[in-house]
CSV table of C-alpha atoms in Angstrom, one decimal:
chain,number,residue,atom,x,y,z
U,1433,MET,CA,-21.7,-13.7,20.9
U,1434,SER,CA,-18.9,-12.6,23.2
U,1435,ASP,CA,-15.5,-11.4,21.8
U,1436,ALA,CA,-13.9,-14.4,23.5
U,1437,ALA,CA,-16.2,-16.7,21.6
U,1438,ASP,CA,-15.3,-15.0,18.4
U,1439,VAL,CA,-11.7,-16.0,18.6
U,1440,LYS,CA,-10.8,-19.2,16.8
U,1441,PRO,CA,-7.8,-21.4,17.8
U,1442,LEU,CA,-4.9,-21.0,15.4
U,1443,PRO,CA,-3.5,-23.9,13.4
U,1444,PRO,CA,0.1,-24.9,13.8
U,1445,GLU,CA,2.6,-22.4,12.3
U,1446,PRO,CA,4.9,-23.6,9.5
U,1447,ALA,CA,8.0,-25.5,10.6
U,1448,ALA,CA,10.2,-24.1,7.9
U,1449,SER,CA,10.3,-20.8,5.9
U,1450,SER,CA,9.3,-20.6,2.3
U,1451,TRP,CA,11.3,-17.4,1.3
U,1452,ALA,CA,10.9,-18.1,-2.4
U,1453,ALA,CA,7.1,-17.8,-2.0
U,1454,VAL,CA,7.6,-14.6,0.1
U,1455,PHE,CA,9.6,-13.0,-2.7
U,1456,SER,CA,7.1,-14.1,-5.3
U,1457,LEU,CA,4.5,-12.2,-3.4
U,1458,ALA,CA,6.8,-9.1,-3.3
U,1459,LEU,CA,7.1,-9.3,-7.1
U,1460,GLY,CA,3.3,-9.5,-7.3
U,1461,VAL,CA,2.9,-6.4,-5.2
U,1462,PHE,CA,5.5,-4.6,-7.3
U,1463,GLY,CA,3.7,-5.5,-10.5
U,1464,LEU,CA,0.3,-4.5,-9.2
U,1465,LEU,CA,1.4,-1.1,-7.8
U,1466,THR,CA,3.5,-0.4,-10.9
U,1467,ALA,CA,0.4,-0.9,-13.1
U,1468,GLU,CA,-1.7,1.3,-10.7
U,1469,TYR,CA,0.9,4.2,-10.9
U,1470,LEU,CA,1.5,4.1,-14.7
U,1471,PRO,CA,-1.3,6.5,-15.6
U,1472,THR,CA,0.3,9.2,-13.4
U,1473,SER,CA,3.2,9.6,-15.9
U,1474,LEU,CA,1.1,8.8,-19.0
U,1475,LEU,CA,-2.0,10.9,-18.5
U,1476,THR,CA,-1.3,13.5,-21.3
U,1477,PRO,CA,-0.6,11.0,-24.2
U,1478,MET,CA,-3.4,8.7,-23.0
U,1479,ALA,CA,-5.9,11.5,-23.1
U,1480,ALA,CA,-4.7,12.7,-26.5
U,1481,ASP,CA,-4.8,9.3,-28.1
U,1482,LEU,CA,-8.3,8.4,-26.7
U,1483,GLY,CA,-9.7,11.9,-27.5
U,1484,VAL,CA,-10.7,12.8,-24.0
U,1485,SER,CA,-9.6,15.4,-21.4
U,1486,GLU,CA,-6.8,14.7,-19.0
U,1487,ALA,CA,-9.4,15.0,-16.2
U,1488,LEU,CA,-11.4,12.1,-17.7
U,1489,ALA,CA,-8.3,10.0,-18.4
U,1490,GLY,CA,-7.4,10.6,-14.7
U,1491,GLN,CA,-10.4,8.5,-13.7
U,1492,ALA,CA,-8.3,5.5,-14.6
U,1493,VAL,CA,-6.7,6.0,-11.2
U,1494,THR,CA,-10.0,6.6,-9.4
U,1495,VAL,CA,-11.8,3.5,-10.6
U,1496,THR,CA,-8.8,1.4,-9.7
U,1497,ALA,CA,-8.8,2.7,-6.1
U,1498,VAL,CA,-12.5,2.2,-5.7
U,1499,ALA,CA,-12.4,-1.3,-7.1
U,1500,ALA,CA,-9.4,-2.1,-4.8
U,1501,MET,CA,-11.4,-0.9,-1.8
U,1502,LEU,CA,-14.4,-3.1,-2.6
U,1503,SER,CA,-12.2,-6.1,-3.5
U,1504,GLY,CA,-10.3,-5.8,-0.2
U,1505,LEU,CA,-13.6,-5.8,1.7
U,1506,LEU,CA,-15.1,-8.8,-0.1
U,1507,THR,CA,-12.2,-11.1,-1.1
U,1508,ALA,CA,-12.0,-13.1,2.2
U,1509,SER,CA,-15.7,-13.9,2.2
U,1510,LEU,CA,-16.2,-14.5,-1.5
U,1511,THR,CA,-13.1,-16.9,-1.8
U,1512,ARG,CA,-13.5,-18.5,1.6
U,1513,LYS,CA,-13.6,-22.1,0.1
U,1514,VAL,CA,-10.8,-21.6,-2.4
U,1515,ASP,CA,-7.1,-22.6,-2.0
U,1516,ARG,CA,-5.2,-19.3,-1.3
U,1517,ARG,CA,-2.6,-20.3,-3.9
U,1518,ILE,CA,-5.3,-20.4,-6.6
U,1519,VAL,CA,-6.8,-17.1,-5.4
U,1520,LEU,CA,-3.4,-15.3,-5.6
U,1521,LEU,CA,-2.6,-16.7,-9.0
U,1522,GLY,CA,-6.0,-15.6,-10.2
U,1523,PHE,CA,-5.3,-12.0,-9.1
U,1524,THR,CA,-2.0,-12.1,-11.1
U,1525,VAL,CA,-3.9,-13.4,-14.1
U,1526,LEU,CA,-6.3,-10.5,-13.7
U,1527,MET,CA,-3.4,-8.1,-13.6
U,1528,ILE,CA,-2.0,-9.5,-16.9
U,1529,VAL,CA,-5.4,-9.3,-18.6
U,1530,SER,CA,-6.0,-5.8,-17.4
U,1531,ASN,CA,-2.7,-4.5,-18.7
U,1532,LEU,CA,-3.0,-6.3,-22.0
U,1533,LEU,CA,-6.5,-4.9,-22.7
U,1534,VAL,CA,-5.6,-1.4,-21.6
U,1535,ALA,CA,-2.7,-1.5,-24.0
U,1536,VAL,CA,-5.1,-2.2,-26.9
U,1537,ALA,CA,-8.1,-0.2,-25.6
U,1538,SER,CA,-9.8,1.9,-28.3
U,1539,SER,CA,-12.0,3.9,-26.0
U,1540,LEU,CA,-11.9,5.4,-22.5
U,1541,ALA,CA,-14.9,3.1,-21.5
U,1542,VAL,CA,-12.9,0.0,-22.3
U,1543,LEU,CA,-9.8,1.3,-20.5
U,1544,LEU,CA,-11.8,2.1,-17.4
U,1545,VAL,CA,-13.4,-1.4,-17.3
U,1546,MET,CA,-9.9,-3.0,-17.6
U,1547,ARG,CA,-8.6,-0.7,-14.8
U,1548,ILE,CA,-11.5,-2.0,-12.6
U,1549,LEU,CA,-10.0,-5.5,-13.1
U,1550,LEU,CA,-6.7,-4.2,-11.9
U,1551,GLY,CA,-8.3,-2.8,-8.8
U,1552,ILE,CA,-10.0,-6.1,-8.0
U,1553,ALA,CA,-6.6,-7.8,-8.2
U,1554,LEU,CA,-4.8,-5.1,-6.2
U,1555,GLY,CA,-7.3,-5.0,-3.3
U,1556,GLY,CA,-7.6,-8.7,-3.1
U,1557,PHE,CA,-3.9,-9.5,-3.3
U,1558,TRP,CA,-3.1,-6.8,-0.7
U,1559,SER,CA,-5.8,-8.0,1.7
U,1560,LEU,CA,-4.4,-11.6,1.7
U,1561,ALA,CA,-0.7,-10.8,1.7
U,1562,ALA,CA,-0.1,-10.5,5.4
U,1563,ALA,CA,-2.3,-13.5,6.2
U,1564,VAL,CA,-0.5,-15.6,3.7
U,1565,ALA,CA,2.8,-14.6,5.1
U,1566,MET,CA,1.7,-16.1,8.4
U,1567,ARG,CA,1.5,-19.5,6.5
U,1568,LEU,CA,4.9,-19.2,4.8
U,1569,VAL,CA,7.2,-18.5,7.7
U,1570,PRO,CA,7.3,-19.1,11.5
U,1571,SER,CA,5.6,-16.4,13.6
U,1572,THR,CA,8.9,-14.9,14.7
U,1573,LEU,CA,9.8,-14.2,11.1
U,1574,VAL,CA,6.4,-12.8,10.0
U,1575,PRO,CA,7.4,-9.1,10.4
U,1576,ARG,CA,10.5,-9.7,8.2
U,1577,ALA,CA,8.4,-11.5,5.6
U,1578,VAL,CA,5.7,-8.8,5.5
U,1579,SER,CA,8.4,-6.1,5.2
U,1580,ILE,CA,9.8,-7.9,2.1
U,1581,ILE,CA,6.4,-8.4,0.6
U,1582,PHE,CA,5.4,-4.7,1.0
U,1583,SER,CA,8.8,-3.5,-0.2
U,1584,GLY,CA,7.3,-4.1,-3.6
U,1585,ILE,CA,5.2,-0.9,-3.0
U,1586,ALA,CA,8.3,1.2,-2.4
U,1587,VAL,CA,10.1,-0.2,-5.5
U,1588,ALA,CA,7.0,0.5,-7.6
U,1589,THR,CA,7.1,4.1,-6.3
U,1590,ILE,CA,10.6,4.4,-7.6
U,1591,VAL,CA,10.2,2.6,-10.9
U,1592,ALA,CA,6.7,3.2,-12.2
U,1593,VAL,CA,6.7,6.9,-13.0
U,1594,PRO,CA,10.1,7.1,-14.7
U,1595,LEU,CA,9.6,3.8,-16.5
U,1596,GLY,CA,6.2,4.9,-17.8
U,1597,SER,CA,7.6,8.3,-18.8
U,1598,TYR,CA,10.5,6.7,-20.6
U,1599,LEU,CA,8.5,4.1,-22.5
U,1600,GLY,CA,5.8,6.6,-23.3
U,1601,GLU,CA,8.4,8.9,-24.9
U,1602,TRP,CA,10.2,6.0,-26.7
U,1603,SER,CA,7.4,3.9,-28.1
U,1604,GLY,CA,4.1,5.3,-26.9
U,1605,TRP,CA,2.0,5.0,-23.8
U,1606,ARG,CA,0.6,1.6,-24.8
U,1607,SER,CA,4.1,0.0,-24.6
U,1608,ALA,CA,4.3,0.8,-20.9
U,1609,PHE,CA,1.2,-1.3,-20.2
U,1610,LEU,CA,2.5,-4.1,-22.5
U,1611,ALA,CA,5.7,-4.0,-20.3
U,1612,ALA,CA,3.5,-4.3,-17.2
U,1613,ALA,CA,1.7,-7.3,-18.7
U,1614,ALA,CA,5.1,-8.9,-19.4
U,1615,LEU,CA,6.1,-8.3,-15.8
U,1616,GLY,CA,2.8,-10.0,-14.8
U,1617,VAL,CA,3.7,-13.1,-16.9
U,1618,VAL,CA,7.1,-13.4,-15.2
U,1619,THR,CA,5.3,-13.0,-11.8
U,1620,LEU,CA,2.8,-15.7,-12.7
U,1621,VAL,CA,5.5,-18.2,-13.6
U,1622,PHE,CA,7.5,-17.4,-10.4
U,1623,GLN,CA,4.4,-17.7,-8.2
U,1624,SER,CA,3.3,-20.9,-9.9
U,1625,LEU,CA,6.6,-22.5,-9.0
U,1626,ALA,CA,7.0,-20.9,-5.5
U,1627,LEU,CA,3.6,-20.8,-3.8
U,1628,PRO,CA,2.6,-23.9,-2.0
U,1629,ARG,CA,-1.0,-25.1,-1.8
U,1630,MET,CA,-2.8,-23.3,1.0
U,1631,ALA,CA,-6.3,-24.7,1.8
U,1632,PRO,CA,-8.6,-22.1,3.3
U,1633,ARG,CA,-8.6,-22.2,7.1
U,1634,VAL,CA,-11.4,-19.9,8.1
U,1635,THR,CA,-15.0,-19.5,6.8
U,1636,ALA,CA,-15.0,-15.7,6.5
U,1637,ARG,CA,-18.3,-14.1,5.6
U,1638,LEU,CA,-19.4,-10.5,5.3
U,1639,ALA,CA,-20.6,-10.6,8.9
U,1640,THR,CA,-17.1,-11.6,9.9
U,1641,LEU,CA,-15.9,-8.0,9.1
U,1642,TRP,CA,-18.3,-6.7,11.7
U,1643,THR,CA,-17.1,-9.3,14.2
U,1644,VAL,CA,-13.5,-8.3,13.6
U,1645,LEU,CA,-14.3,-4.6,14.1
U,1646,ARG,CA,-16.0,-5.5,17.4
U,1647,ARG,CA,-12.8,-7.1,18.8
U,1648,PRO,CA,-11.4,-4.9,21.6
U,1649,GLY,CA,-9.1,-2.2,20.3
U,1650,PHE,CA,-9.4,-3.0,16.6
U,1651,ALA,CA,-11.8,-0.2,15.5
U,1652,LEU,CA,-9.7,2.4,17.4
U,1653,GLY,CA,-6.6,1.1,15.7
U,1654,ILE,CA,-8.2,1.4,12.3
U,1655,VAL,CA,-9.0,5.1,13.2
U,1656,GLY,CA,-5.4,5.7,14.0
U,1657,MET,CA,-4.3,4.0,10.8
U,1658,VAL,CA,-6.7,6.1,8.7
U,1659,LEU,CA,-5.5,9.3,10.3
U,1660,VAL,CA,-1.8,8.5,9.5
U,1661,HIS,CA,-2.7,7.8,5.8
U,1662,ILE,CA,-4.8,10.9,5.5
U,1663,GLY,CA,-2.0,13.0,6.9
U,1664,HIS,CA,0.5,11.4,4.5
U,1665,TYR,CA,-1.5,11.6,1.3
U,1666,ALA,CA,-2.6,15.2,2.0
U,1667,LEU,CA,1.2,15.9,2.0
U,1668,PHE,CA,2.3,13.6,-0.8
U,1669,THR,CA,-0.3,15.0,-3.2
U,1670,TYR,CA,1.4,18.4,-3.0
U,1671,ILE,CA,5.0,17.3,-2.7
U,1672,ARG,CA,5.9,18.8,-6.0
U,1673,PRO,CA,4.7,22.3,-5.3
U,1674,ALA,CA,6.2,22.0,-1.8
U,1675,LEU,CA,9.7,21.2,-3.1
U,1676,GLU,CA,9.4,23.9,-5.8
U,1677,ASN,CA,8.2,26.7,-3.5
U,1678,LEU,CA,9.9,25.8,-0.3
U,1679,ALA,CA,13.1,24.2,-1.4
U,1680,LYS,CA,13.2,26.2,-4.6
U,1681,ALA,CA,14.0,23.0,-6.5
U,1682,ASP,CA,14.2,23.2,-10.3
U,1683,VAL,CA,13.0,20.3,-12.6
U,1684,ASP,CA,16.2,18.3,-12.4
U,1685,GLU,CA,16.5,18.7,-8.6
U,1686,LEU,CA,12.9,17.8,-8.2
U,1687,ALA,CA,13.3,14.6,-10.1
U,1688,LEU,CA,16.4,13.7,-7.9
U,1689,LEU,CA,14.5,14.5,-4.7
U,1690,LEU,CA,11.6,12.3,-5.7
U,1691,PHE,CA,14.0,9.5,-6.5
U,1692,VAL,CA,15.7,10.0,-3.1
U,1693,PHE,CA,12.3,9.8,-1.4
U,1694,GLY,CA,11.5,6.6,-3.2
U,1695,VAL,CA,14.8,5.0,-2.3
U,1696,ALA,CA,14.3,6.1,1.4
U,1697,ASN,CA,10.8,4.6,1.2
U,1698,PHE,CA,12.2,1.2,0.2
U,1699,VAL,CA,14.8,1.3,2.9
U,1700,GLY,CA,12.1,2.2,5.4
U,1701,THR,CA,10.1,-1.0,4.6
U,1702,LEU,CA,13.2,-3.1,5.5
U,1703,VAL,CA,14.0,-1.1,8.6
U,1704,ALA,CA,10.4,-1.5,9.8
U,1705,GLY,CA,10.7,-5.3,9.5
U,1706,TRP,CA,13.6,-5.1,12.0
U,1707,LEU,CA,12.0,-2.6,14.3
U,1708,LEU,CA,8.7,-4.6,14.4
U,1709,GLY,CA,10.7,-7.5,15.9
U,1710,HIS,CA,11.5,-5.2,18.9
U,1711,SER,CA,8.3,-3.3,19.4
U,1712,LEU,CA,5.1,-3.0,17.4
U,1713,ARG,CA,3.8,0.0,19.4
U,1714,LEU,CA,7.0,1.9,19.0
U,1715,THR,CA,7.0,1.3,15.2
U,1716,LEU,CA,3.3,2.3,14.8
U,1717,ALA,CA,3.8,5.6,16.8
U,1718,LEU,CA,7.3,6.5,15.6
U,1719,MET,CA,6.4,6.5,11.8
U,1720,PRO,CA,3.7,9.3,11.9
U,1721,ALA,CA,5.7,11.2,14.5
U,1722,LEU,CA,8.8,11.3,12.2
U,1723,MET,CA,6.6,12.3,9.2
U,1724,GLY,CA,4.9,15.0,11.2
U,1725,VAL,CA,8.2,16.5,12.3
U,1726,ALA,CA,9.6,16.3,8.8
U,1727,ALA,CA,6.6,18.0,7.3
U,1728,LEU,CA,6.5,20.8,9.9
U,1729,SER,CA,10.2,21.4,9.5
U,1730,LEU,CA,9.8,21.6,5.7
U,1731,ALA,CA,7.0,24.1,6.0
U,1732,LEU,CA,8.4,26.4,8.8
U,1733,LEU,CA,12.2,26.1,9.1
U,1734,PRO,CA,14.8,27.7,6.9
U,1735,VAL,CA,16.9,24.5,6.8
U,1736,GLY,CA,18.8,25.1,3.5
U,1737,ARG,CA,19.2,22.7,0.5
U,1738,ALA,CA,21.0,20.0,2.6
U,1739,GLY,CA,18.3,20.2,5.3
U,1740,TYR,CA,15.5,19.7,2.7
U,1741,VAL,CA,17.2,16.6,1.4
U,1742,ILE,CA,17.5,15.2,5.0
U,1743,LEU,CA,13.9,15.9,5.7
U,1744,VAL,CA,12.7,14.3,2.5
U,1745,VAL,CA,14.8,11.2,3.4
U,1746,LEU,CA,13.3,11.2,6.9
U,1747,TRP,CA,9.8,11.4,5.5
U,1748,GLY,CA,10.4,8.6,3.0
U,1749,LEU,CA,12.0,6.3,5.6
U,1750,ALA,CA,9.1,6.8,8.0
U,1751,PHE,CA,6.4,6.2,5.4
U,1752,GLY,CA,8.1,3.2,4.1
U,1753,GLY,CA,7.3,1.4,7.4
U,1754,VAL,CA,3.6,2.4,7.6
U,1755,SER,CA,2.1,-0.4,5.4
U,1756,VAL,CA,4.3,-3.0,6.9
U,1757,ALA,CA,3.5,-2.0,10.5
U,1758,TRP,CA,-0.2,-1.8,10.1
U,1759,SER,CA,-0.4,-5.1,8.2
U,1760,ASN,CA,1.5,-6.7,11.0
U,1761,TRP,CA,-0.7,-5.0,13.6
U,1762,ALA,CA,-3.9,-6.5,11.9
U,1763,THR,CA,-2.5,-10.0,11.9
U,1764,ARG,CA,-1.4,-9.8,15.5
U,1765,MET,CA,-4.7,-8.3,16.7
U,1766,VAL,CA,-6.9,-10.8,14.9
U,1767,PRO,CA,-4.7,-13.8,13.9
U,1768,ASP,CA,-7.6,-16.1,13.6
U,1769,GLN,CA,-9.3,-13.8,11.0
U,1770,ALA,CA,-6.2,-12.3,9.5
U,1771,GLU,CA,-7.7,-12.2,5.9
U,1772,SER,CA,-10.8,-10.2,7.0
U,1773,ALA,CA,-8.6,-7.9,9.1
U,1774,GLY,CA,-6.4,-7.4,6.0
U,1775,GLY,CA,-9.5,-6.5,4.0
U,1776,LEU,CA,-10.4,-3.8,6.5
U,1777,VAL,CA,-6.9,-2.4,6.4
U,1778,VAL,CA,-7.1,-2.1,2.6
U,1779,VAL,CA,-10.5,-0.3,2.8
U,1780,GLY,CA,-9.1,2.1,5.4
U,1781,VAL,CA,-6.0,2.8,3.4
U,1782,GLN,CA,-7.8,3.3,0.1
U,1783,SER,CA,-10.5,5.6,1.7
U,1784,ALA,CA,-7.7,7.5,3.4
U,1785,ILE,CA,-5.9,8.1,0.1
U,1786,ALA,CA,-9.0,9.6,-1.4
U,1787,GLY,CA,-9.8,11.6,1.8
U,1788,GLY,CA,-6.2,12.8,2.2
U,1789,ALA,CA,-6.0,14.0,-1.4
U,1790,ALA,CA,-9.3,15.8,-1.1
U,1791,ALA,CA,-8.5,17.4,2.2
U,1792,GLY,CA,-5.1,18.5,0.9
U,1793,GLY,CA,-6.8,20.2,-2.1
U,1794,VAL,CA,-9.1,22.2,0.3
U,1795,MET,CA,-6.2,23.3,2.4
U,1796,PHE,CA,-4.1,24.1,-0.6
U,1797,GLY,CA,-6.9,26.3,-1.9
U,1798,ILE,CA,-7.2,28.1,1.4
U,1799,GLY,CA,-3.6,28.8,2.3
U,1800,GLY,CA,-1.2,27.1,-0.1
U,1801,VAL,CA,1.5,24.6,0.5
U,1802,VAL,CA,2.5,25.9,4.0
U,1803,THR,CA,-1.1,25.4,5.2
U,1804,VAL,CA,-1.2,21.9,3.8
U,1805,PHE,CA,2.1,20.9,5.4
U,1806,THR,CA,1.3,22.6,8.8
U,1807,ILE,CA,-2.2,21.1,9.3
U,1808,SER,CA,-1.2,17.7,7.9
U,1809,SER,CA,1.8,17.5,10.3
U,1810,ALA,CA,-0.6,18.3,13.2
U,1811,VAL,CA,-2.8,15.4,12.1
U,1812,LEU,CA,0.2,13.1,11.9
U,1813,LEU,CA,1.5,14.1,15.3
U,1814,ALA,CA,-1.9,13.7,16.8
U,1815,SER,CA,-2.3,10.3,15.3
U,1816,ALA,CA,1.1,9.3,16.8
U,1817,LEU,CA,-0.1,10.4,20.2
U,1818,LEU,CA,-3.3,8.5,19.9
U,1819,ILE,CA,-1.5,5.4,18.8
U,1820,ALA,CA,1.1,5.6,21.6
U,1821,LEU,CA,-1.5,6.1,24.3
U,1822,ARG,CA,-4.7,4.3,23.2
U,1823,VAL,CA,-4.1,1.8,20.4
U,1824,LYS,CA,-3.6,-1.8,21.4
U,1825,ALA,CA,-0.4,-3.1,19.9
U,1826,PRO,CA,0.4,-6.7,20.9
U,1827,ASP,CA,4.0,-7.7,20.3
U,1828,THR,CA,3.0,-11.3,19.8
U,1829,ALA,CA,-0.2,-12.6,18.1
U,1830,ARG,CA,-2.9,-13.2,20.6
U,1831,ILE,CA,-4.7,-16.5,20.5
């Protein structure tokens, strides 16, 4: 079958915007990512309470990421006949159940199974988000809608770790997951009121994923996206030793810098929504270029305290736009199979997170934080060049 024959005509776009539904999806992303990040700040008390090592307790993060990857890959095909409203509400219910049962888990095995449920919800919700945005607002407003939805990631980055740490100290680690479950209930109510019925429009199957990858330029774009995320997560895994060793930040300064990074990340998602309205290619290439410059400068230049703050802000701003930009790219490249394209984006991102962290560990062992930041910046700058020269980036959805 030819690529032209694979392209399906698109249904009419919505005549009016449903911004309440868009914000309900942003709240869903915030709740899911907050739950995913909570173990990061609660690892020690979780391990002690369950009678396992911190290394074993850390697998709560690993199983979530693996389940999210598989869910992102399979959601479009397994739910192809189900109203998208019901699917999204179902993922929110899974998030609530996961957090509640993690909060009362008596063993690591139970906890890990419940974290798998969270991963299913996370990967599925993320894979559908951009495609659903196309059904909630007119095409000219899709970049803005996607930036609002994915701003939930940045807000979770700011809130999850300090919230988990505070609640863990105040009333135990289980209370943090109860709070996440309560947030899930609020999200479910909001989404029940805001999300319209959305009958499935495509009959995605597993074979559809291969069809999407065969579309001209799509596979190369996924390669560029994966390189950007590998470069970032190799850096981000070692942001603490970098700030301690290069910027000579103490504990209080480190907390402040990480907070500043999170705020810049949030602002970056909103800026990206505006920038995408002008040029998708510029947005895709500019983000890794700025991250690469910031990382290389952090590693090699004696910029002083103020300079380090500026570079951290620049890095946070740039990465804030990455998820927004690539989700928009996928929907513009394959608007008729946006859900399957979104699933492939989730798989690429989740695998890049694991690969970036692993590669960063190897580089850190070989030459320390300077090596990590120097090589990762080279990967980011190379990915920016690849995207600028070779990756297709339509500024309107092709039909």
